[in-house]
Coordinates of C-alpha atoms and ligand atoms in Angstrom, one line a residue:
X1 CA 24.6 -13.5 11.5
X2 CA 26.4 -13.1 8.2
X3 CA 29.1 -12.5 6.4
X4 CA 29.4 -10.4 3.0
X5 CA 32.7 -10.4 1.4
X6 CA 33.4 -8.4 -1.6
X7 CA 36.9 -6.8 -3.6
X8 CA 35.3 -3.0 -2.5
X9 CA 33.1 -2.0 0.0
X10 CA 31.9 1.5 -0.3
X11 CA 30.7 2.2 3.0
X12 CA 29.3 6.2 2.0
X13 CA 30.7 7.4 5.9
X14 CA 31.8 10.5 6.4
X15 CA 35.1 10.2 4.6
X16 CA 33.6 8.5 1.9
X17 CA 35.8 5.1 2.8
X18 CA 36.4 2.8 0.5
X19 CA 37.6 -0.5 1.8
X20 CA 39.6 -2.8 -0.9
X21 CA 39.3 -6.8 0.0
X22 CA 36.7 -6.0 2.8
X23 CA 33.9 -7.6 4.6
X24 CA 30.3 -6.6 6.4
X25 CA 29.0 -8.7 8.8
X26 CA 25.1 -8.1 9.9
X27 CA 21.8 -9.5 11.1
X28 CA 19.7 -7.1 11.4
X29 CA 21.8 -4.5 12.3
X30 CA 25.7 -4.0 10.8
X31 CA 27.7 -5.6 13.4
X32 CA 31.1 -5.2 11.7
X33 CA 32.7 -3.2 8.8
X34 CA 36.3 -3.4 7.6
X35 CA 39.0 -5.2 6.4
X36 CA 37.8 -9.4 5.6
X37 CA 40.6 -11.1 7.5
X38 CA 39.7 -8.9 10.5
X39 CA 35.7 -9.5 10.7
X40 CA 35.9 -13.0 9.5
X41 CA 37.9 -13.3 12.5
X42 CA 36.1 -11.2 14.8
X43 CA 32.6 -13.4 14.1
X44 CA 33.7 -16.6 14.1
X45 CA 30.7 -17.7 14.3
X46 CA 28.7 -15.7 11.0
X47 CA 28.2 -17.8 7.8
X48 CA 30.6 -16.2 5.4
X49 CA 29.4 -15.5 1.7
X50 CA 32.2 -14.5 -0.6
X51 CA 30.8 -12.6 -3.5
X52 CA 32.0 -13.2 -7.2
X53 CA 35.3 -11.5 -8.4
X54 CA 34.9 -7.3 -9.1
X55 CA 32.1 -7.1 -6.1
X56 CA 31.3 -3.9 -4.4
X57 CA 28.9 -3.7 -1.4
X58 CA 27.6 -0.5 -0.6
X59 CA 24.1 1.1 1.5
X60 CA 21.0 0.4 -0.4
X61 CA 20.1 3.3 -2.8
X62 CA 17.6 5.9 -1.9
X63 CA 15.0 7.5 -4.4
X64 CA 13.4 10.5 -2.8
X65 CA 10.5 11.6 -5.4
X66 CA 8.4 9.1 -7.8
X67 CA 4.4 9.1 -7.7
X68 CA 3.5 5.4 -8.3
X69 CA 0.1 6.3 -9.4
X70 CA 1.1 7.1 -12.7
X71 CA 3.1 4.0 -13.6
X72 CA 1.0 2.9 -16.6
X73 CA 2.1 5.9 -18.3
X74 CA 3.9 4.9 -21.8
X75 CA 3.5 7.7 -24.2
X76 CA 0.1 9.0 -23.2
X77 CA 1.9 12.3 -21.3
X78 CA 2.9 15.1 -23.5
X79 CA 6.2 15.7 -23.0
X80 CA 8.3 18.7 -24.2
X81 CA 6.6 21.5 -22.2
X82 CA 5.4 22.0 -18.5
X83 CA 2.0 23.4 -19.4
X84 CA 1.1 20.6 -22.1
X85 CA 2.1 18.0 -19.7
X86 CA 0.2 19.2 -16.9
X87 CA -3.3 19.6 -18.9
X88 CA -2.8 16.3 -20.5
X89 CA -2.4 14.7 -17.0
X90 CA -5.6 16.6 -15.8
X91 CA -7.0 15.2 -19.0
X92 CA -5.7 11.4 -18.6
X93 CA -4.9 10.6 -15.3
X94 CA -8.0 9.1 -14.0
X95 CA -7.6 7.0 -17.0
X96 CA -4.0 6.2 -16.0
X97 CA -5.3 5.4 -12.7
X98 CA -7.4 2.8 -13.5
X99 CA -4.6 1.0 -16.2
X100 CA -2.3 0.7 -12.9
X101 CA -3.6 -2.6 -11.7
X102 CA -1.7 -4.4 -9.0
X103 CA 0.4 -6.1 -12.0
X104 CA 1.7 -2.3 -12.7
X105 CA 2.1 -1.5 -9.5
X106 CA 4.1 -4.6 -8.7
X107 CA 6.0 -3.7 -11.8
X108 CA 7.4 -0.3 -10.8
X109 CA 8.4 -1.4 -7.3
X110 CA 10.2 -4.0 -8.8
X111 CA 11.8 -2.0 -11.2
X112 CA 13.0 0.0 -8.5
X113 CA 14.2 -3.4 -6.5
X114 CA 16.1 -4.7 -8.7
X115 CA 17.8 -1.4 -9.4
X116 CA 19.1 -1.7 -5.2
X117 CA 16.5 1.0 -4.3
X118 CA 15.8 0.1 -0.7
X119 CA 14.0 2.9 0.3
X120 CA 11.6 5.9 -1.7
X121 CA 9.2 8.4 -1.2
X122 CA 6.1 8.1 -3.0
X123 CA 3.9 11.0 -3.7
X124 CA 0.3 9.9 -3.4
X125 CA -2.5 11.7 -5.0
X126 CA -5.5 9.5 -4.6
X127 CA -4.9 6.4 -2.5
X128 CA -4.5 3.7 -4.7
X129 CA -1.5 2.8 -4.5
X130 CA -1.3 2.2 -0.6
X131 CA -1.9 -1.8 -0.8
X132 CA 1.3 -2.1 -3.3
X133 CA 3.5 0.0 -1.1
X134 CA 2.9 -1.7 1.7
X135 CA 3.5 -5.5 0.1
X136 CA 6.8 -4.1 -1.2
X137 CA 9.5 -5.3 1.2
X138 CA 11.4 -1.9 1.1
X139 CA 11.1 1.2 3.5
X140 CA 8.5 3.7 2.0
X141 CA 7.7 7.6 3.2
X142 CA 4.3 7.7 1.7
X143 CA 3.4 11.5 1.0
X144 CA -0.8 12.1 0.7
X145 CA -0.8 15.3 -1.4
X146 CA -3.2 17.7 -0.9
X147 CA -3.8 20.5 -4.2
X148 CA -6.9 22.9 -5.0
X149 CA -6.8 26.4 -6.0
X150 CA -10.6 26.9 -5.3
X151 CA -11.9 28.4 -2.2
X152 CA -15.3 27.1 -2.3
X153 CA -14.0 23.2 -2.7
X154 CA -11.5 23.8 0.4
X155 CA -13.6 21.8 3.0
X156 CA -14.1 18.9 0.4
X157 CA -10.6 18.6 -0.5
X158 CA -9.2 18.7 2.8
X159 CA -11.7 16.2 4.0
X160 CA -10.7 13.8 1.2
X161 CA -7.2 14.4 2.4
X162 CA -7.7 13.6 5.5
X163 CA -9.4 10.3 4.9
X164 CA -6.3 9.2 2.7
X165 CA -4.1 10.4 5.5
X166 CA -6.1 8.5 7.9
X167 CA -5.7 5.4 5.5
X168 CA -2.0 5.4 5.5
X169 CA -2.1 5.7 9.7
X170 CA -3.7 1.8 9.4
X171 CA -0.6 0.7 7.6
X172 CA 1.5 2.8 9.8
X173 CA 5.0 0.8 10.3
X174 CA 8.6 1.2 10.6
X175 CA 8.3 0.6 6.4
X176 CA 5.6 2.4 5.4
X177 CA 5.3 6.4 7.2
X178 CA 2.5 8.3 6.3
X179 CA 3.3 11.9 5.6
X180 CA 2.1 15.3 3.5
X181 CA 3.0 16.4 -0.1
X182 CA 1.6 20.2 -1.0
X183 CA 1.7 19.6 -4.2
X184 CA 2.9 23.2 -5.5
X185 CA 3.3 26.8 -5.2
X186 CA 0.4 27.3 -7.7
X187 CA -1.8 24.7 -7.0
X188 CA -2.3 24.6 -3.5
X189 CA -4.6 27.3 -1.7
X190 CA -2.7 29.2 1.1
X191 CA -5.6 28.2 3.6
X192 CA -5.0 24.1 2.9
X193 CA -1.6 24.5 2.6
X194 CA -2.3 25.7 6.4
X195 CA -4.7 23.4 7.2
X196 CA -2.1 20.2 6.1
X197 CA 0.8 21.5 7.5
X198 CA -0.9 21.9 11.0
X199 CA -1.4 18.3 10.7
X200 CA 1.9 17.3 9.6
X201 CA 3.0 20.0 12.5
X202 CA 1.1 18.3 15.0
X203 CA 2.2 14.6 14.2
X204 CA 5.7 15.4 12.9
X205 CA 5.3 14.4 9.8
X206 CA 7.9 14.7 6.8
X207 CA 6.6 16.7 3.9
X208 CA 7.2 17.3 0.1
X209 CA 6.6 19.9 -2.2
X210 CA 6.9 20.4 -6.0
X211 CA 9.0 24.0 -6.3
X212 CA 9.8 25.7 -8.8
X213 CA 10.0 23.3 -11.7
X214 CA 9.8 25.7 -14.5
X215 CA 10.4 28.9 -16.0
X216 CA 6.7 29.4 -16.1
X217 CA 6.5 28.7 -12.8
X218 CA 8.8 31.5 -11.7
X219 CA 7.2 33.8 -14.3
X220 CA 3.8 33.2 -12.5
X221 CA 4.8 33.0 -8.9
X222 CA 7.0 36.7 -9.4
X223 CA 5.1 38.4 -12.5
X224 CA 1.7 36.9 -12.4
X225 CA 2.3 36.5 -16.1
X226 CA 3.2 33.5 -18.7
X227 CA 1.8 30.5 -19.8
X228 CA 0.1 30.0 -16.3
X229 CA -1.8 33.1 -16.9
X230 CA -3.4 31.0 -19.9
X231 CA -3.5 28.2 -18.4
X232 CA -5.0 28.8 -15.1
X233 CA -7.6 31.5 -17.4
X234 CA -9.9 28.6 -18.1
X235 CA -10.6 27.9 -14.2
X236 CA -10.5 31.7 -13.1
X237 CA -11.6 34.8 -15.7
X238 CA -8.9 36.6 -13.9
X239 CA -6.3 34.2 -11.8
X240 CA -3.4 36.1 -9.8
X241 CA -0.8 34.1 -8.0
X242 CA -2.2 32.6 -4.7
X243 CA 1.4 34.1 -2.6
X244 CA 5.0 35.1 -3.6
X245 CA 8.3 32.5 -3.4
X246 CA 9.3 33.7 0.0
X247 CA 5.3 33.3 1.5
X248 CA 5.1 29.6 0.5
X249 CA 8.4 28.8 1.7
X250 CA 7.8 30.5 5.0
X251 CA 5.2 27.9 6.0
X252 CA 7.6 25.3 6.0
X253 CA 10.2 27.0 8.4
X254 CA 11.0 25.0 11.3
X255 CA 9.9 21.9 9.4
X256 CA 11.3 18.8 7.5
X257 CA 10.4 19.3 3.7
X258 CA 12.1 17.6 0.2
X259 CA 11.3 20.5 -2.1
X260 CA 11.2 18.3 -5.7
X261 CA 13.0 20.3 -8.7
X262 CA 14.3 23.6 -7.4
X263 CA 15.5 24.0 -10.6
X264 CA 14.6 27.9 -10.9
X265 CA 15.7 28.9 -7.4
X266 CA 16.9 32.2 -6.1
X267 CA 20.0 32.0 -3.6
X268 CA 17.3 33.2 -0.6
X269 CA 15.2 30.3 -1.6
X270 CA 17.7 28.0 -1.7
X271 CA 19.5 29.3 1.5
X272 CA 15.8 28.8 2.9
X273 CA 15.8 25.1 1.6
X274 CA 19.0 24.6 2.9
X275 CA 17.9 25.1 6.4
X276 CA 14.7 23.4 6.5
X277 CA 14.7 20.5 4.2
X278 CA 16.5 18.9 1.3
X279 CA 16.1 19.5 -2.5
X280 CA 15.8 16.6 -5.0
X281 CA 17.1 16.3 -8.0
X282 CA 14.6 14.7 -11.2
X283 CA 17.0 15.6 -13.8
X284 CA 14.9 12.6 -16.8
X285 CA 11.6 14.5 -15.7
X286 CA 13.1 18.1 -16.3
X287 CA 14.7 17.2 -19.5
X288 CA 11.8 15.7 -21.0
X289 CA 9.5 18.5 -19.5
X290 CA 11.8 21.2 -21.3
X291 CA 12.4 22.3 -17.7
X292 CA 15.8 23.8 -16.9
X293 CA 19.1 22.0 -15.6
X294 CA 19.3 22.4 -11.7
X295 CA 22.9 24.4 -10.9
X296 CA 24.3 21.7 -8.4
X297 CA 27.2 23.6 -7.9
X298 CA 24.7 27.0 -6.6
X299 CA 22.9 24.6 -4.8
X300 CA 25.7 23.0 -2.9
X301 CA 27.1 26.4 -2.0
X302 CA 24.0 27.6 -0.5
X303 CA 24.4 24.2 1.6
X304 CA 21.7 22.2 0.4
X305 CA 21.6 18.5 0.7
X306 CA 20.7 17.3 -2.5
X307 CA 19.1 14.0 -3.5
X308 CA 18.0 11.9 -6.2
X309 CA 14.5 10.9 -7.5
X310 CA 13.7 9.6 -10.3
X311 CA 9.8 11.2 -10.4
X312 CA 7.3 9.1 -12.0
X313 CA 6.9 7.3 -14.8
X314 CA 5.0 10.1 -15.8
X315 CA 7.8 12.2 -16.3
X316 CA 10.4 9.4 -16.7
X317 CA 10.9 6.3 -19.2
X318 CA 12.4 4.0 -15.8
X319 CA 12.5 4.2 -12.2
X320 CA 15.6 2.3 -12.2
X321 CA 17.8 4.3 -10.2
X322 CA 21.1 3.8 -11.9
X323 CA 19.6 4.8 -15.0
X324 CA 18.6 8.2 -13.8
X325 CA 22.0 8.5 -12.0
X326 CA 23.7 7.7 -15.4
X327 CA 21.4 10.7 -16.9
X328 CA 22.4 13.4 -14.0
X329 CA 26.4 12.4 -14.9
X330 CA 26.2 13.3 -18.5
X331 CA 23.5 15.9 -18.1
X332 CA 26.2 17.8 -16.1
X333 CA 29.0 18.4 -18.0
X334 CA 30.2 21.2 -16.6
X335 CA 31.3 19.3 -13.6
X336 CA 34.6 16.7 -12.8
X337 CA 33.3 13.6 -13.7
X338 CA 34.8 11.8 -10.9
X339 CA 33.9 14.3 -8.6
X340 CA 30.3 14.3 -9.4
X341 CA 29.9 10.3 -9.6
X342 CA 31.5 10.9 -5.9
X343 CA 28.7 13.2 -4.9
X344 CA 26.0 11.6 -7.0
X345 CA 26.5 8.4 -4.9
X346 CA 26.3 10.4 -1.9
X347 CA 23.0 11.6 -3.1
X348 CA 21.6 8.4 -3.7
X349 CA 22.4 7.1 -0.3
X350 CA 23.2 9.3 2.8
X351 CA 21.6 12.0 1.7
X352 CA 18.5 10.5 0.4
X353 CA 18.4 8.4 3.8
X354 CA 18.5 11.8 5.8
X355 CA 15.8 13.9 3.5
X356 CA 13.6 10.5 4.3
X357 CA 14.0 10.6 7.7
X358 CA 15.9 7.4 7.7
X359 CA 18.7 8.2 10.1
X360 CA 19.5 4.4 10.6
X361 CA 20.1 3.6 6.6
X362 CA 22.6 5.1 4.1
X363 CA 25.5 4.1 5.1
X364 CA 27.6 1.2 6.0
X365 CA 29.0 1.8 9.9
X366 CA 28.2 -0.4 12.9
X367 CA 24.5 -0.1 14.7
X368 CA 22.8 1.0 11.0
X369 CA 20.3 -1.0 9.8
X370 CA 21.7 -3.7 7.1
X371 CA 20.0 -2.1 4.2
X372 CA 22.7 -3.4 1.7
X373 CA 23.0 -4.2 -2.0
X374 CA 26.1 -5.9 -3.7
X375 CA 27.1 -5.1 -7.5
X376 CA 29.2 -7.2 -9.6
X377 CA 31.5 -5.2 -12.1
X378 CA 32.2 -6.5 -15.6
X379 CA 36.7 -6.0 -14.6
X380 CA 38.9 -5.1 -12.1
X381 CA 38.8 -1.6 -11.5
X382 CA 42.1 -0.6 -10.9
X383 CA 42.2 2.3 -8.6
X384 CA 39.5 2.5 -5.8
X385 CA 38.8 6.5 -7.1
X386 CA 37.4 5.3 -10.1
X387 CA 34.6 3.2 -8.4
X388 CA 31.8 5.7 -8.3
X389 CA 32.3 6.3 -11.4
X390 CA 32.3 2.8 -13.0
X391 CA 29.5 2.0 -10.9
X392 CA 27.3 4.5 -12.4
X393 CA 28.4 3.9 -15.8
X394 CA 28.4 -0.4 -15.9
X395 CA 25.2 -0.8 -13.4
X396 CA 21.7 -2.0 -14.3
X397 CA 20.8 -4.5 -11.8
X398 CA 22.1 -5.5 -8.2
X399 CA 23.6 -9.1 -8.3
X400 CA 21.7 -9.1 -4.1
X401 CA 20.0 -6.6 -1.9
X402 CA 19.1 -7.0 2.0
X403 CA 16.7 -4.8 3.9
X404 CA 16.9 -5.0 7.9
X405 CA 19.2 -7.8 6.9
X406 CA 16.9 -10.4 4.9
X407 CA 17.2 -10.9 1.2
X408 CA 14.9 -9.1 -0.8
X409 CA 16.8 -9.5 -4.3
Ligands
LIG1 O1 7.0 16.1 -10.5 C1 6.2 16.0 -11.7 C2 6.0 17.3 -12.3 N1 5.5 18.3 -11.4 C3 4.2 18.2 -10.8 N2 3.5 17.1 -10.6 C4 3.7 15.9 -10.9 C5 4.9 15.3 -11.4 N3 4.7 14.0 -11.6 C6 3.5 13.7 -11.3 N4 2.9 14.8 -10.8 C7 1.4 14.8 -10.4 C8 1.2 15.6 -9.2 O2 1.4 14.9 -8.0 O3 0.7 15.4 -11.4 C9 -0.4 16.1 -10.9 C10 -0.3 16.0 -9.4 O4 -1.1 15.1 -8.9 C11 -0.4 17.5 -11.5 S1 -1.6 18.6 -10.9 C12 -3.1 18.1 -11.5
LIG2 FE1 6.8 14.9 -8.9

């Protein structure tokens, strides 16, 4: 049993609690959160750490959307428009693939470690990555994504689904849970989209969905017109949209879906989201994809819990979490600064725990799981408001993290 002692401790309950000169004491569960005379006296018998002057503890942070598979990416991408990108990954990512070695892979969860990420969802499109996610030491939601627009190849594709499904069951633990990603709205055939989610009906599984991303996207999906047309002219002489907005969201009703982007939603789509999943929020990847700023303040008054990811490093020059969080505070300008660092940190952790599934990690209060990390500020921060805010802005690294209690950083 131990002791953590620390100037703040930003527990992300409820009321958002922020305890000044405050302790947590944990194995592998919290045992004890509050004021550090009190649970230094309570558990008398914990080893007691006292952390460095200007130390906050808080829940380890949560990044709900990044694809691993494309971690070798550099500058190969083209950035700067959605349709560019997505026919220059068709063109490099088996290439891409093969450039993420184990070394690359060990790289990005790393980057993501020391950044106090304790738990992420990873898209998967191929499998490879399955060995690296389950060496990391943190929680992982491992998504196989199923796409294919083509009728004829439905059978195939699902098949080689299934198998990479089937694959994550092996590694099956409480830190690696296999679920679904349909990849999108125009991507995906109506009849695999079926096919998967009876699977991830069946076995309860989480699932993740690209939606609505870009304006071309919506131009598509309601016109049948745009740059898709064009670009979905050299598979099909004469492509129409596979189904409308409202069709694709309805096969996810009654189940538990992060819909990535959302950045192009209508109110019914997002009232719809609302209801039956969680939205997050790639703010790097839409910027550098020329993609349109997500309305927070829309989506939080249609009631959707939003969280953060930082996509992959396809779309993204870090997976350090603090980094994208840092992006999302001056990208919105529009909105109180203190009040956004407040919610953004509520993002990163409760919310992100809940779209994951995690119901035992997010949050500092007895009986949750002690997935903690500790930050050391460069001063004194004189009034406890300011703390989300200062933490967003002087963050790079944790100074320690703890999943289920042991060290990891
Ligand atoms: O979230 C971004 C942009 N939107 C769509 N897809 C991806 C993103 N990052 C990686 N991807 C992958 C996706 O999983 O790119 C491929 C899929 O495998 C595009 S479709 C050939
Ligand atoms: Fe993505």
């Amino acid at each position: 049993m131990k002791i953590l002692t620390a100037d703040y401790i930003l527990t992300c309950d409820d009321d958002f609690s922020i305890i000044e000169d405050g302790a947590v004491c944990f194995d592998e569960k919290i045992i004890e959160v509050g004021k550090k005379d009190e649970v230094i006296k309570n558990n008398p018998y914990a080893i007691v750490k006292h952390l460095s002057p200007n130390s906050v503890i808080m829940p380890g942070l949560i990044n709900t959307h990044t694809h691993l598979e494309y971690s070798a990416n550099k500058t190969t991408l083209i950035y700067g428009d959605f349709i560019k990108w997505l026919q220059s990954v068709i063109a490099n990512r088996d290439k891409l693939k093969e450039d993420c070695g184990a070394e690359c892979y060990k790289n990005a969860i790393e980057q993501m470690l020391l950044s106090g990420v304790t738990a992420f969802g990873n898209i998967s499109s191929f499998g490879d990555d399955l060995d690296a996610c389950f060496e990391s030491p943190q929680k992982i939601v491992y998504f196989n994504e199923i796409l294919g627009s083509n009728p004829d190849f439905i059978d195939d594709v699902f098949l080689n689904f299934e198998k990479r499904l089937q694959k994550s069951y092996e590694f099956f633990s409480r830190d690696l849970i296999p679920a679904v990603s349909i990849h999108s709205i125009y991507s995906t055939h109506p009849m695999l989209m079926d096919m998967a989610l009876n699977i991830a009906k069946k076995d309860k599984l989480l699932i993740s969905a690209h939606f609505m991303e870009s304006l071309a996207e919506r131009e598509w999906i309601d016109r049948g017109e745009g740059d898709f047309y064009e670009f979905l002219k050299i598979f099909n002489q004469n492509p129409k949209p596979m189904q409308n907005a409202m069709e694709f969201l309805e096969k996810f009703r009654g189940l538990k879906t992060i819909f990535a982007h959302g950045v192009v939603c209508k109110k019914e789509e997002l009232k719809f989201i609302s209801k039956n999943g969680s939205l997050s929020h790639c703010l790097v990847s839409n910027r550098v994809l020329n993609n349109p700023l997500l309305n927070i303040e829309e989506a939080l008054k249609e009631e959707v819990s939003i969280t953060i990811g930082t996509d992959g490093l396809s779309s993204n020059n870090s997976l350090n979490i603090w980094d994208e969080l840092r992006a999302v505070l001056f990208a919105h300008s529009h909105i109180d600064v203190l009040k956004l660092s407040k919610y953004l940190i509520t993002f990163a952790t409760v919310n992100g725990a809940k779209a994951l599934g995690l119901d035992d990690v997010g949050m500092l209060k007895i009986g949750k799981s002690a997935d903690i990390i500790t930050v050391i500020l460069p001063d004194k921060v004189l009034k406890k408001e300011q703390l989300p805010l200062e933490l967003i802005l002087h963050t790079k690294e944790v100074k320690s993290g703890y999943i289920d209690g042991e060290r990891c950083v």
